[in-house]
């Protein structure tokens, strides 16, 4: 092992929650005097994902290569795979330190301790007292990819135990962070020039149910009313907990994006029940109706899984029918991937891969078709957008996102980045809207 390690690299896999955790790790390492390196450094951290087998295999390939190539570096696995595989990573892959999600924001002091005495090599306990908070004022100075935007994690973990999902096992039960801390942190962000915030949790709608804090709609309302905010987003919702109070808060606060991500997963009640999703299609349709009744212009997006154990052709057709009826603006579609430790793992993976692929292809085709038609509905409408970057196709054009979180191109230059404009949509090319700035 390198005697006095100085530099570190973090390689992040998986979801936004992991990206946010990597930010916290970077802050923790910097506070302990380590220096970030763009190449593999003295300390190499893999912040991993376990949601799909493919994600774990990919991370393992990186870990094996790093161990073989950088024999003197300290190799650390953090995140969900660290929690799931623990000791196995140390015994079979030569990993020096394993740090689960409860501990990862304190990784700087964990590494310092390891360098000094190497006595503890695994941090995977999930005792409430071991949980390191995600709300950290030092993150204010840490820029997101978009310098005016910040992800704000409002809760950690999940206790819904959807049958296919590994998250409750690797991230632990729901832990909501104190609302006042969240609001103070958002205020601090806005005071420091942040104009767009995304509230983040595995199921934000369940916020406060574990701690007795204010409900999610109330937190959403409080953050939305902070002066200086251009746009507020939230991810992810769960149909069993999404309610009309949340919708009313969206309706009354124009700063909240008109974009609701409501994972459906399957259009078949039989499969929804097998997935332990705890809602029926009747309930889901009633939510869609309520959304349209209150928010005439809104983008509704979803997640869908094909090939869950026991999914018949009829079940799949129910999913297609739901997609056609609801007319999602966008859907993220996946083939079912068995995860050891979940309830679905004990069920026979009964749908052959070729059938899963056929279903996925048809679903993607259907979603794309609808998505394009939905985009056409925006032509001649006026909407707000925030400019994100110069367009890839032309230096005289910029790309931003509308209040529906859809990409839109307008004429502009570098000086427009981060600015909010009102635009009229004039055309659609591929899956991109084109607009003109209103005078
Ligand atoms: S709500 Fe279900 S799918 Fe989402 S994180 Fe929790 S268990 Fe996983």
mmCIF file with all atom_site columns, N, CA, C and O and ligand atoms in Angstrom, residues 157-168 202-203 206 238 265 277, ligand 1:
data_model
loop_
_atom_site.group_PDB
_atom_site.id
_atom_site.type_symbol
_atom_site.label_atom_id
_atom_site.label_alt_id
_atom_site.label_comp_id
_atom_site.label_asym_id
_atom_site.label_entity_id
_atom_site.label_seq_id
_atom_site.pdbx_PDB_ins_code
_atom_site.Cartn_x
_atom_site.Cartn_y
_atom_site.Cartn_z
_atom_site.occupancy
_atom_site.B_iso_or_equiv
_atom_site.pdbx_formal_charge
_atom_site.auth_seq_id
_atom_site.auth_comp_id
_atom_site.auth_asym_id
_atom_site.auth_atom_id
_atom_site.pdbx_PDB_model_num
ATOM   1  N  N   . UNK A 1 157 ? -33.263 5.504  1.941   1.00 0.00 ? 157 UNK A N   1
ATOM   2  C  CA  . UNK A 1 157 ? -33.816 4.164  2.147   1.00 0.00 ? 157 UNK A CA  1
ATOM   3  C  C   . UNK A 1 157 ? -35.279 4.051  1.749   1.00 0.00 ? 157 UNK A C   1
ATOM   4  O  O   . UNK A 1 157 ? -35.899 5.016  1.294   1.00 0.00 ? 157 UNK A O   1
ATOM   5  N  N   . UNK A 1 158 ? -35.812 2.860  1.926   1.00 0.00 ? 158 UNK A N   1
ATOM   6  C  CA  . UNK A 1 158 ? -37.184 2.584  1.507   1.00 0.00 ? 158 UNK A CA  1
ATOM   7  C  C   . UNK A 1 158 ? -37.653 1.322  2.218   1.00 0.00 ? 158 UNK A C   1
ATOM   8  O  O   . UNK A 1 158 ? -36.873 0.406  2.428   1.00 0.00 ? 158 UNK A O   1
ATOM   9  N  N   . UNK A 1 159 ? -38.925 1.315  2.582   1.00 0.00 ? 159 UNK A N   1
ATOM   10 C  CA  . UNK A 1 159 ? -39.433 0.096  3.222   1.00 0.00 ? 159 UNK A CA  1
ATOM   11 C  C   . UNK A 1 159 ? -40.669 -0.437 2.515   1.00 0.00 ? 159 UNK A C   1
ATOM   12 O  O   . UNK A 1 159 ? -41.554 -0.982 3.152   1.00 0.00 ? 159 UNK A O   1
ATOM   13 N  N   . UNK A 1 160 ? -40.726 -0.236 1.218   1.00 0.00 ? 160 UNK A N   1
ATOM   14 C  CA  . UNK A 1 160 ? -41.894 -0.726 0.474   1.00 0.00 ? 160 UNK A CA  1
ATOM   15 C  C   . UNK A 1 160 ? -41.726 -2.155 -0.015  1.00 0.00 ? 160 UNK A C   1
ATOM   16 O  O   . UNK A 1 160 ? -42.708 -2.811 -0.325  1.00 0.00 ? 160 UNK A O   1
ATOM   17 N  N   . UNK A 1 161 ? -40.504 -2.607 -0.119  1.00 0.00 ? 161 UNK A N   1
ATOM   18 C  CA  . UNK A 1 161 ? -40.228 -3.990 -0.500  1.00 0.00 ? 161 UNK A CA  1
ATOM   19 C  C   . UNK A 1 161 ? -40.986 -4.427 -1.757  1.00 0.00 ? 161 UNK A C   1
ATOM   20 O  O   . UNK A 1 161 ? -41.673 -5.449 -1.758  1.00 0.00 ? 161 UNK A O   1
ATOM   21 N  N   . UNK A 1 162 ? -40.884 -3.653 -2.802  1.00 0.00 ? 162 UNK A N   1
ATOM   22 C  CA  . UNK A 1 162 ? -41.383 -4.128 -4.090  1.00 0.00 ? 162 UNK A CA  1
ATOM   23 C  C   . UNK A 1 162 ? -40.601 -5.411 -4.388  1.00 0.00 ? 162 UNK A C   1
ATOM   24 O  O   . UNK A 1 162 ? -39.389 -5.463 -4.141  1.00 0.00 ? 162 UNK A O   1
ATOM   25 N  N   . UNK A 1 163 ? -41.312 -6.415 -4.912  1.00 0.00 ? 163 UNK A N   1
ATOM   26 C  CA  . UNK A 1 163 ? -40.737 -7.766 -4.933  1.00 0.00 ? 163 UNK A CA  1
ATOM   27 C  C   . UNK A 1 163 ? -39.446 -7.872 -5.742  1.00 0.00 ? 163 UNK A C   1
ATOM   28 O  O   . UNK A 1 163 ? -38.636 -8.765 -5.511  1.00 0.00 ? 163 UNK A O   1
ATOM   29 N  N   . UNK A 1 164 ? -39.253 -6.981 -6.723  1.00 0.00 ? 164 UNK A N   1
ATOM   30 C  CA  . UNK A 1 164 ? -38.083 -7.073 -7.607  1.00 0.00 ? 164 UNK A CA  1
ATOM   31 C  C   . UNK A 1 164 ? -36.922 -6.212 -7.119  1.00 0.00 ? 164 UNK A C   1
ATOM   32 O  O   . UNK A 1 164 ? -35.854 -6.236 -7.724  1.00 0.00 ? 164 UNK A O   1
ATOM   33 N  N   . UNK A 1 165 ? -37.112 -5.435 -6.058  1.00 0.00 ? 165 UNK A N   1
ATOM   34 C  CA  . UNK A 1 165 ? -36.190 -4.332 -5.779  1.00 0.00 ? 165 UNK A CA  1
ATOM   35 C  C   . UNK A 1 165 ? -35.249 -4.619 -4.607  1.00 0.00 ? 165 UNK A C   1
ATOM   36 O  O   . UNK A 1 165 ? -35.675 -5.026 -3.532  1.00 0.00 ? 165 UNK A O   1
ATOM   37 N  N   . UNK A 1 166 ? -33.986 -4.332 -4.826  1.00 0.00 ? 166 UNK A N   1
ATOM   38 C  CA  . UNK A 1 166 ? -32.953 -4.607 -3.826  1.00 0.00 ? 166 UNK A CA  1
ATOM   39 C  C   . UNK A 1 166 ? -32.764 -3.421 -2.861  1.00 0.00 ? 166 UNK A C   1
ATOM   40 O  O   . UNK A 1 166 ? -32.153 -3.567 -1.799  1.00 0.00 ? 166 UNK A O   1
ATOM   41 N  N   . UNK A 1 167 ? -33.319 -2.267 -3.230  1.00 0.00 ? 167 UNK A N   1
ATOM   42 C  CA  . UNK A 1 167 ? -33.033 -1.033 -2.475  1.00 0.00 ? 167 UNK A CA  1
ATOM   43 C  C   . UNK A 1 167 ? -33.294 -1.144 -0.968  1.00 0.00 ? 167 UNK A C   1
ATOM   44 O  O   . UNK A 1 167 ? -32.438 -0.771 -0.163  1.00 0.00 ? 167 UNK A O   1
ATOM   45 N  N   . UNK A 1 168 ? -34.458 -1.654 -0.529  1.00 0.00 ? 168 UNK A N   1
ATOM   46 C  CA  . UNK A 1 168 ? -34.684 -1.694 0.922   1.00 0.00 ? 168 UNK A CA  1
ATOM   47 C  C   . UNK A 1 168 ? -33.625 -2.511 1.670   1.00 0.00 ? 168 UNK A C   1
ATOM   48 O  O   . UNK A 1 168 ? -33.349 -2.247 2.837   1.00 0.00 ? 168 UNK A O   1
ATOM   49 N  N   . UNK A 1 202 ? -36.156 7.888  -2.504  1.00 0.00 ? 202 UNK A N   1
ATOM   50 C  CA  . UNK A 1 202 ? -36.628 6.688  -3.218  1.00 0.00 ? 202 UNK A CA  1
ATOM   51 C  C   . UNK A 1 202 ? -38.133 6.777  -3.438  1.00 0.00 ? 202 UNK A C   1
ATOM   52 O  O   . UNK A 1 202 ? -38.649 6.355  -4.459  1.00 0.00 ? 202 UNK A O   1
ATOM   53 N  N   . UNK A 1 203 ? -38.840 7.289  -2.427  1.00 0.00 ? 203 UNK A N   1
ATOM   54 C  CA  . UNK A 1 203 ? -40.275 7.535  -2.543  1.00 0.00 ? 203 UNK A CA  1
ATOM   55 C  C   . UNK A 1 203 ? -40.545 8.818  -1.763  1.00 0.00 ? 203 UNK A C   1
ATOM   56 O  O   . UNK A 1 203 ? -40.829 8.773  -0.572  1.00 0.00 ? 203 UNK A O   1
ATOM   57 N  N   . UNK A 1 206 ? -43.550 9.505  0.635   1.00 0.00 ? 206 UNK A N   1
ATOM   58 C  CA  . UNK A 1 206 ? -43.640 8.897  1.973   1.00 0.00 ? 206 UNK A CA  1
ATOM   59 C  C   . UNK A 1 206 ? -42.885 9.733  3.008   1.00 0.00 ? 206 UNK A C   1
ATOM   60 O  O   . UNK A 1 206 ? -42.794 9.344  4.167   1.00 0.00 ? 206 UNK A O   1
ATOM   61 N  N   . UNK A 1 238 ? -44.425 7.506  -5.711  1.00 0.00 ? 238 UNK A N   1
ATOM   62 C  CA  . UNK A 1 238 ? -44.979 6.147  -5.721  1.00 0.00 ? 238 UNK A CA  1
ATOM   63 C  C   . UNK A 1 238 ? -46.504 6.266  -5.801  1.00 0.00 ? 238 UNK A C   1
ATOM   64 O  O   . UNK A 1 238 ? -47.100 6.963  -4.975  1.00 0.00 ? 238 UNK A O   1
ATOM   65 N  N   . UNK A 1 265 ? -44.811 0.467  -13.617 1.00 0.00 ? 265 UNK A N   1
ATOM   66 C  CA  . UNK A 1 265 ? -44.148 -0.844 -13.630 1.00 0.00 ? 265 UNK A CA  1
ATOM   67 C  C   . UNK A 1 265 ? -44.893 -1.893 -14.448 1.00 0.00 ? 265 UNK A C   1
ATOM   68 O  O   . UNK A 1 265 ? -44.290 -2.584 -15.242 1.00 0.00 ? 265 UNK A O   1
ATOM   69 N  N   . UNK A 1 277 ? -46.715 -3.928 -5.376  1.00 0.00 ? 277 UNK A N   1
ATOM   70 C  CA  . UNK A 1 277 ? -46.724 -2.478 -5.593  1.00 0.00 ? 277 UNK A CA  1
ATOM   71 C  C   . UNK A 1 277 ? -47.800 -1.776 -4.759  1.00 0.00 ? 277 UNK A C   1
ATOM   72 O  O   . UNK A 1 277 ? -47.809 -0.557 -4.634  1.00 0.00 ? 277 UNK A O   1
HETATM 73 S  S1  . LIG B 2 .   ? -40.599 2.021  -3.795  1.00 0.00 ? 1   LIG B S1  1
HETATM 74 FE FE1 . LIG B 2 .   ? -40.240 -0.085 -4.477  1.00 0.00 ? 1   LIG B FE1 1
HETATM 75 S  S2  . LIG B 2 .   ? -39.029 0.179  -6.365  1.00 0.00 ? 1   LIG B S2  1
HETATM 76 FE FE2 . LIG B 2 .   ? -38.889 2.113  -5.235  1.00 0.00 ? 1   LIG B FE2 1
HETATM 77 S  S3  . LIG B 2 .   ? -37.034 1.924  -3.995  1.00 0.00 ? 1   LIG B S3  1
HETATM 78 FE FE3 . LIG B 2 .   ? -38.744 1.262  -2.717  1.00 0.00 ? 1   LIG B FE3 1
HETATM 79 S  S4  . LIG B 2 .   ? -38.823 -0.942 -2.957  1.00 0.00 ? 1   LIG B S4  1
HETATM 80 FE FE4 . LIG B 2 .   ? -37.572 -0.142 -4.640  1.00 0.00 ? 1   LIG B FE4 1
#
